[in-house]
Coordinates of C-alpha atoms in Angstrom, one line a residue:
M6 CA -4.5 7.5 -31.4
E7 CA -5.7 4.4 -33.2
N8 CA -2.7 2.5 -30.6
E9 CA -4.8 3.8 -27.9
K10 CA -8.4 3.1 -29.4
Q11 CA -6.5 -0.4 -29.2
I12 CA -5.4 -0.9 -25.7
I13 CA -9.0 1.0 -24.1
Q14 CA -10.5 -2.1 -26.8
T15 CA -8.2 -4.7 -25.3
R16 CA -8.2 -3.9 -21.4
F17 CA -12.5 -3.7 -21.6
G18 CA -12.8 -6.8 -23.4
S19 CA -10.5 -8.4 -21.6
A20 CA -12.1 -7.0 -18.2
L21 CA -15.7 -8.1 -19.5
M22 CA -14.2 -12.0 -20.3
R23 CA -12.9 -12.4 -17.2
L24 CA -16.3 -11.3 -15.4
R25 CA -18.4 -13.6 -17.9
L26 CA -16.1 -16.4 -16.9
D27 CA -15.8 -15.8 -12.6
Q28 CA -19.5 -16.5 -13.3
H29 CA -19.4 -19.6 -15.5
L30 CA -21.1 -18.3 -17.7
T31 CA -20.7 -19.0 -22.2
R32 CA -20.8 -16.5 -24.3
Q33 CA -24.2 -18.6 -25.7
S34 CA -26.2 -18.5 -22.4
V35 CA -25.3 -13.9 -22.3
V36 CA -26.2 -13.5 -25.6
D37 CA -29.3 -15.6 -25.2
H38 CA -30.5 -13.3 -22.6
N39 CA -29.7 -10.1 -24.2
D40 CA -29.8 -8.0 -27.2
L41 CA -26.2 -8.6 -28.5
S42 CA -25.3 -11.5 -31.3
L43 CA -21.9 -13.9 -30.6
N44 CA -20.4 -12.6 -33.5
A45 CA -20.3 -9.0 -31.4
L46 CA -19.7 -10.3 -27.8
A47 CA -16.6 -12.2 -29.0
S48 CA -15.3 -9.0 -30.9
I49 CA -15.5 -7.5 -28.0
E50 CA -14.9 -10.0 -25.5
N51 CA -11.2 -10.8 -27.8
G52 CA -9.9 -6.7 -28.0
Q53 CA -11.3 -7.0 -31.5
A54 CA -14.5 -4.2 -31.3
L55 CA -14.9 -1.3 -28.7
V56 CA -18.2 -1.9 -26.5
K57 CA -20.3 0.9 -25.8
L58 CA -21.9 2.1 -23.2
D59 CA -25.3 1.0 -23.8
T60 CA -23.7 -2.4 -24.1
L61 CA -21.7 -2.4 -21.7
M62 CA -24.3 -1.6 -19.3
M63 CA -26.5 -3.7 -20.6
L64 CA -24.5 -6.4 -19.6
L65 CA -23.1 -5.5 -16.5
K66 CA -27.1 -5.0 -15.7
Y67 CA -26.7 -9.4 -16.7
Y68 CA -24.3 -9.7 -14.4
N69 CA -25.4 -8.0 -11.7
M70 CA -22.9 -5.6 -11.0
S71 CA -22.5 -2.4 -11.0
L72 CA -19.9 0.3 -13.3
K73 CA -18.3 1.6 -9.7
D74 CA -17.4 -2.5 -9.2
F75 CA -16.5 -3.4 -12.5
S76 CA -13.8 -0.6 -12.9
E77 CA -12.7 -1.8 -9.8
N78 CA -12.3 -5.0 -9.7
Y79 CA -11.7 -5.8 -13.4
V80 CA -10.8 -2.9 -15.2
N81 CA -8.7 -1.5 -13.2
V82 CA -6.9 -4.1 -11.7
A83 CA -3.7 -5.7 -12.5
N84 CA -4.1 -7.9 -15.2
N85 CA -2.4 -9.9 -17.7
S86 CA -3.8 -7.7 -19.8
D87 CA -0.6 -5.2 -18.4
F88 CA 1.5 -7.5 -20.9
T89 CA -1.1 -6.5 -24.4
T90 CA -0.1 -3.3 -23.6
L91 CA 2.9 -3.3 -23.3
M92 CA 3.3 -5.2 -26.6
S93 CA 0.6 -3.0 -28.0
Q94 CA 2.9 -0.5 -27.6
S95 CA 5.4 -2.3 -29.6
I96 CA 3.5 -2.2 -32.6
T97 CA 4.1 0.0 -35.6
P98 CA 2.0 0.9 -38.3
D99 CA 3.7 -1.5 -40.6
T100 CA 4.0 -4.6 -38.1
R101 CA 3.1 -7.8 -39.4
F102 CA 0.9 -10.3 -38.1
F103 CA 1.6 -14.4 -38.8
I104 CA 0.4 -17.8 -37.8
L105 CA 3.9 -19.9 -38.0
D106 CA 3.6 -23.7 -37.9
T107 CA 5.9 -26.0 -35.9
K108 CA 6.8 -29.5 -34.9
G109 CA 9.8 -28.1 -32.8
A110 CA 13.7 -29.1 -33.0
T111 CA 13.3 -32.4 -35.0
S112 CA 15.8 -34.0 -37.7
A113 CA 13.7 -33.2 -40.6
N114 CA 14.3 -29.3 -40.2
N115 CA 18.1 -30.0 -38.8
Y116 CA 17.1 -29.0 -35.9
S117 CA 17.1 -25.3 -36.5
D118 CA 12.8 -24.7 -35.2
Q119 CA 13.9 -24.4 -31.5
D120 CA 10.6 -23.1 -29.8
F121 CA 10.9 -20.2 -28.2
S122 CA 14.4 -19.4 -29.3
Q123 CA 14.8 -19.4 -33.4
Y124 CA 12.7 -20.0 -36.7
H125 CA 13.7 -21.1 -40.1
W126 CA 12.3 -20.9 -43.5
N127 CA 12.9 -20.2 -46.7
S128 CA 12.3 -17.0 -48.7
R129 CA 11.1 -18.9 -51.9
Q130 CA 8.4 -20.4 -50.6
F131 CA 7.4 -17.5 -47.8
N132 CA 9.2 -14.0 -47.8
K133 CA 7.0 -11.5 -45.7
V134 CA 8.1 -12.3 -42.4
R135 CA 10.6 -9.0 -41.4
T136 CA 11.6 -8.3 -38.1
G137 CA 9.4 -7.0 -35.4
D138 CA 6.4 -8.7 -36.6
W139 CA 4.3 -10.9 -34.3
F140 CA 3.7 -14.2 -34.5
I141 CA 2.1 -16.9 -32.3
Y142 CA 2.8 -20.7 -32.3
R143 CA 1.1 -23.1 -34.2
R144 CA 1.4 -27.3 -33.6
P145 CA 0.1 -29.2 -36.6
K146 CA -0.4 -32.9 -35.2
G147 CA 0.9 -35.0 -38.3
S148 CA -1.8 -35.8 -40.4
S149 CA -4.5 -35.7 -37.4
K150 CA -7.1 -32.9 -37.5
F151 CA -5.7 -31.7 -34.5
W152 CA -4.0 -28.5 -33.8
Y153 CA -3.6 -26.2 -30.8
F154 CA -2.0 -23.0 -30.4
F155 CA 0.6 -23.2 -27.5
G156 CA 2.7 -20.0 -27.4
A157 CA 3.2 -16.2 -29.3
G158 CA 6.9 -14.2 -29.4
Q159 CA 8.6 -11.3 -31.9
I160 CA 10.5 -11.7 -34.3
G161 CA 14.3 -10.8 -33.9
P162 CA 17.1 -10.3 -35.8
I163 CA 17.6 -12.7 -39.5
T164 CA 20.2 -14.3 -40.6
H165 CA 20.5 -15.9 -44.3
D166 CA 22.1 -18.6 -45.6
A167 CA 23.6 -19.4 -49.4
Q168 CA 20.3 -21.9 -49.5
N169 CA 17.6 -18.9 -49.2
N170 CA 16.9 -20.5 -45.5
Q171 CA 16.0 -17.8 -43.3
H172 CA 16.7 -18.1 -39.5
A173 CA 15.4 -15.7 -37.4
K174 CA 16.3 -15.2 -33.7
I175 CA 12.6 -15.4 -31.6
V176 CA 11.9 -12.4 -28.6
N177 CA 9.1 -11.4 -26.4
P178 CA 8.7 -15.3 -26.0
I179 CA 5.0 -16.0 -24.6
A180 CA 5.1 -19.7 -23.4
F181 CA 0.9 -20.4 -22.9
T182 CA -0.2 -22.3 -19.8
Y183 CA -3.3 -22.7 -22.0
Y184 CA -3.9 -23.8 -25.3
L185 CA -6.6 -22.7 -27.7
T186 CA -7.8 -25.6 -30.0
P187 CA -10.5 -25.6 -32.6
E188 CA -13.4 -26.4 -30.2
D189 CA -12.0 -22.9 -28.3
L190 CA -12.4 -21.1 -31.8
I191 CA -15.2 -22.2 -33.0
D192 CA -16.9 -18.7 -32.9
F193 CA -14.1 -16.3 -33.4
P194 CA -14.6 -13.7 -35.5
W195 CA -11.8 -13.8 -38.0
S196 CA -10.4 -11.2 -39.9
F197 CA -7.7 -11.6 -42.3
R198 CA -9.9 -15.1 -43.4
Q199 CA -13.6 -15.7 -43.7
R200 CA -14.4 -19.7 -42.6
T201 CA -16.7 -21.3 -45.2
R202 CA -16.0 -25.1 -43.8
Q203 CA -16.2 -27.1 -40.8
D204 CA -13.6 -28.4 -40.6
W205 CA -10.0 -26.3 -40.6
L206 CA -9.1 -27.4 -43.9
Y207 CA -7.4 -24.9 -46.7
F208 CA -7.7 -22.5 -43.9
F209 CA -4.5 -22.4 -42.7
N210 CA -1.7 -21.9 -45.4
Q211 CA -0.6 -25.2 -46.3
Y212 CA 3.4 -24.3 -46.2
G213 CA 3.2 -23.4 -42.6
M214 CA 2.8 -19.3 -42.3
T215 CA -0.2 -17.6 -42.8
E216 CA -0.3 -13.3 -42.2
I217 CA -3.6 -12.9 -40.4
Q218 CA -4.9 -9.1 -39.2
Q219 CA -3.7 -7.5 -36.0
T220 CA -7.0 -8.1 -34.9
D221 CA -6.9 -12.0 -35.3
F222 CA -3.4 -11.6 -33.6
Q223 CA -4.3 -9.7 -30.7
G224 CA -8.0 -11.3 -30.3
L225 CA -6.5 -14.5 -30.2
L226 CA -3.6 -13.7 -27.6
N227 CA -6.8 -12.0 -25.1
V228 CA -8.6 -15.5 -25.1
V229 CA -5.8 -17.0 -23.5
L230 CA -4.2 -14.4 -21.4
N231 CA -7.5 -14.1 -20.2
H232 CA -7.8 -18.2 -19.4
M233 CA -3.9 -17.4 -17.7
D234 CA -5.1 -14.8 -15.7
S235 CA -7.8 -17.5 -13.8
Q236 CA -4.9 -20.1 -13.2
T237 CA -2.9 -17.2 -10.7
L238 CA -3.7 -14.0 -8.5
L239 CA -0.3 -12.9 -9.9
P240 CA -0.3 -10.6 -13.0
L241 CA 1.8 -11.8 -15.9
T242 CA 5.0 -9.5 -16.0
P243 CA 7.1 -9.6 -18.7
E244 CA 9.5 -11.2 -16.4
I245 CA 7.7 -14.2 -15.2
L246 CA 6.9 -15.1 -18.8
Q247 CA 10.6 -15.4 -19.4
E248 CA 10.4 -18.0 -16.5
D249 CA 7.0 -19.5 -18.0
V250 CA 9.4 -19.7 -21.2
A251 CA 12.6 -21.3 -19.2
V252 CA 10.1 -24.4 -17.7
Y253 CA 8.5 -24.7 -20.8
Q254 CA 12.0 -25.5 -22.4
H255 CA 13.1 -27.1 -19.5
I256 CA 10.3 -29.8 -20.0
Q257 CA 10.6 -30.2 -23.1
R258 CA 14.8 -31.1 -22.8
H259 CA 13.4 -33.6 -20.1
E260 CA 16.2 -32.1 -18.4
P261 CA 16.3 -33.5 -14.6
E262 CA 16.5 -30.2 -12.2
L263 CA 15.4 -26.9 -12.9
T264 CA 17.5 -24.1 -13.3
E265 CA 18.5 -21.1 -10.7
K266 CA 17.0 -18.7 -12.6
V267 CA 13.4 -20.6 -12.7
E268 CA 14.0 -22.0 -9.3
P269 CA 12.4 -18.8 -6.9
R270 CA 8.8 -19.4 -9.0
K271 CA 9.1 -23.0 -10.2
E272 CA 6.0 -24.1 -7.9
R273 CA 3.6 -21.7 -9.4
I274 CA 5.0 -21.8 -13.0
G275 CA 6.3 -25.1 -13.2
Q276 CA 2.8 -26.9 -12.3
N277 CA 0.4 -24.3 -14.7
Q278 CA 3.4 -25.7 -17.5
L279 CA 3.4 -29.3 -16.6
A280 CA -0.5 -29.2 -16.5
E281 CA -1.4 -27.7 -19.9
L282 CA 1.0 -30.1 -21.5
V283 CA -0.5 -33.4 -19.2
R284 CA -4.0 -32.6 -20.7
L285 CA -2.8 -32.6 -23.6
N286 CA -1.2 -35.4 -23.8
Y287 CA -4.5 -37.1 -22.3
G288 CA -6.4 -35.4 -25.0
Y289 CA -7.7 -33.0 -22.5
Q290 CA -9.4 -36.2 -20.8
C291 CA -9.7 -38.0 -17.9
A292 CA -7.7 -41.1 -17.8
V293 CA -10.1 -42.3 -15.9
T294 CA -14.3 -41.9 -16.7
G295 CA -13.0 -39.8 -20.3
I296 CA -14.4 -36.9 -18.9
H297 CA -13.5 -34.0 -21.2
T298 CA -15.2 -30.1 -19.3
R299 CA -11.6 -28.5 -19.9
S300 CA -12.0 -27.0 -16.7
L301 CA -12.7 -30.0 -14.7
L302 CA -9.2 -32.0 -15.2
I303 CA -6.4 -31.8 -12.7
A304 CA -2.9 -32.3 -13.6
S305 CA -2.2 -35.4 -11.1
H306 CA 1.3 -36.1 -9.1
I307 CA 1.7 -40.1 -9.1
I308 CA 4.8 -39.1 -6.4
P309 CA 3.7 -35.8 -4.7
W310 CA 5.3 -32.7 -5.8
A311 CA 6.9 -32.2 -1.8
S312 CA 7.9 -34.9 -2.1
S313 CA 10.5 -35.7 -5.1
P314 CA 11.9 -32.4 -6.2
E315 CA 13.6 -33.8 -9.7
N316 CA 10.8 -35.4 -10.9
R317 CA 8.7 -32.4 -10.4
L318 CA 8.1 -31.4 -13.9
D319 CA 8.5 -35.1 -15.7
P320 CA 5.2 -35.4 -17.5
S321 CA 5.5 -39.2 -17.1
N322 CA 4.7 -38.2 -13.2
V323 CA 1.4 -36.9 -13.4
I324 CA -2.0 -38.0 -14.6
C325 CA -5.0 -35.8 -16.1
L326 CA -8.0 -37.1 -13.5
S327 CA -10.6 -35.1 -12.6
P328 CA -12.1 -33.9 -9.4
L329 CA -12.7 -36.8 -7.5
W330 CA -10.3 -39.1 -9.0
D331 CA -7.2 -37.0 -8.1
K332 CA -8.6 -36.2 -4.4
A333 CA -9.0 -40.2 -4.3
F334 CA -5.3 -41.0 -5.8
D335 CA -3.6 -38.3 -3.6
Q336 CA -5.3 -39.8 -0.7
G337 CA -4.4 -42.8 -1.6
L338 CA -8.2 -44.6 -1.6
I339 CA -7.0 -45.6 -5.4
T340 CA -4.3 -46.7 -7.1
F341 CA -2.7 -47.7 -10.6
D342 CA -0.9 -51.0 -10.8
A343 CA 2.5 -50.4 -11.6
F344 CA 2.4 -53.4 -14.3
D345 CA -0.7 -53.5 -15.7
H346 CA -1.8 -50.0 -15.3
T347 CA -5.6 -51.4 -14.2
I348 CA -7.4 -49.2 -11.5
R349 CA -6.9 -50.7 -7.8
L350 CA -9.7 -49.9 -5.2
S351 CA -8.6 -49.2 -1.2
S352 CA -10.8 -51.3 1.1
Q353 CA -11.4 -48.4 3.3
V354 CA -13.2 -47.2 -0.2
T355 CA -16.0 -49.3 0.9
E356 CA -16.7 -47.6 4.0
D357 CA -18.7 -45.3 2.0
T358 CA -21.4 -46.6 0.6
H359 CA -21.5 -43.4 -2.1
L360 CA -18.2 -43.3 -2.9
Y361 CA -18.3 -47.2 -3.2
Q362 CA -20.8 -46.5 -6.0
E363 CA -19.0 -43.9 -7.8
L364 CA -15.6 -45.7 -7.9
A365 CA -16.5 -49.3 -8.2
P366 CA -17.5 -49.6 -11.9
F367 CA -14.1 -48.9 -12.7
K368 CA -12.3 -51.0 -10.4
G369 CA -10.4 -53.4 -13.1
K370 CA -10.5 -51.6 -16.2
L371 CA -6.9 -50.0 -17.8
L372 CA -5.9 -46.3 -17.0
R373 CA -6.6 -43.9 -20.8
Q374 CA -2.9 -44.0 -21.7
P375 CA -1.5 -40.3 -22.9
T376 CA -0.1 -39.9 -26.4
K377 CA 3.2 -39.3 -25.4
D378 CA 5.4 -39.7 -21.5
K379 CA 3.8 -42.6 -20.4
P380 CA 3.5 -42.7 -16.8
K381 CA 7.0 -44.8 -15.7
T382 CA 6.9 -47.5 -13.9
K383 CA 8.7 -46.7 -11.0
F384 CA 7.0 -43.0 -9.7
L385 CA 3.4 -46.0 -9.8
A386 CA 5.2 -48.5 -7.5
Y387 CA 6.2 -46.2 -5.5
H388 CA 2.5 -44.7 -5.4
N389 CA 1.8 -48.1 -4.8
R390 CA 3.7 -48.9 -2.0
N391 CA 3.8 -45.6 -0.3
I392 CA 0.6 -44.0 -1.3
F393 CA -1.9 -46.4 -1.6
K394 CA -4.2 -47.1 1.4
G395 CA -4.3 -51.2 0.7

């Protein structure tokens, strides 16, 4: 019964969040015009609380949508919450939930951590994780205060070694195509621990494994899946999620070509995975203007997707740009010098006075550099020669 209630909470909360996002409204703007607290709305949308009928009708009136249209277009359509339903069916009363820190495969951990494949820890530090438990991946960024959630999964078979190290296989992995950052979680209603500081210091356990509540886990997953819903019209079936993971691992390994398994869906899945990684590399900022409104950031290929299959998923063949600069770059009205990375304008730009006024202040300025996977000289040289209109 409790499991069925959670499924209903998840489905209605997910539907209400997608409706709000479709209307380009923030949670704050909704609560400012309705008799509802920010915490209550967040709990409903994250699937942590069941929406009451009077609250539902109040929100639908504000969104100018009938209950019939809401049911047909949001509640009863195939969407990513279907995967949440499948996941909920695998949860038992004994299932535990965790946030697991990882830096991926590094020499420091003897390459024992492989994103979405295996994870290791020492039982002397932490001995709560069991086969069947669920987790969300967190990537700390060195000494920086920045971190992000980039995936989730379930703990599979666990083996042990003589040094008390536990090695777990990861099953049912989910590679997010929308990373959750601290900015996304300012108003998130945590259950496992009260957040008492403006920053996140001491909120997560220092040894990298934090046990959370089921409501925390499913709430975080709902936020991610609703953003992923907005990226595609296709439901995220378990099969597509497996391909998402394969593309993520392909990019991380810098493999030159896609596998046959990924090939049939490589364009949709590959672009979503790559785009989020590129936005992250550029600090969620346009590499020209510094615009940091996340919904406006586009992963813009230097050599077009259709022109170079072997470089489609190479992050160094992509630059994070805002819409105007993405279109101008794609059409050859601007380019970035292959050697000094300065911004160059096509002579055609001067034919449109208003366009020139928008672009001219940045002429000759340096392209902002990402933290990793900087644009390769050979890719920029291709754009300079073959796409830029001089």
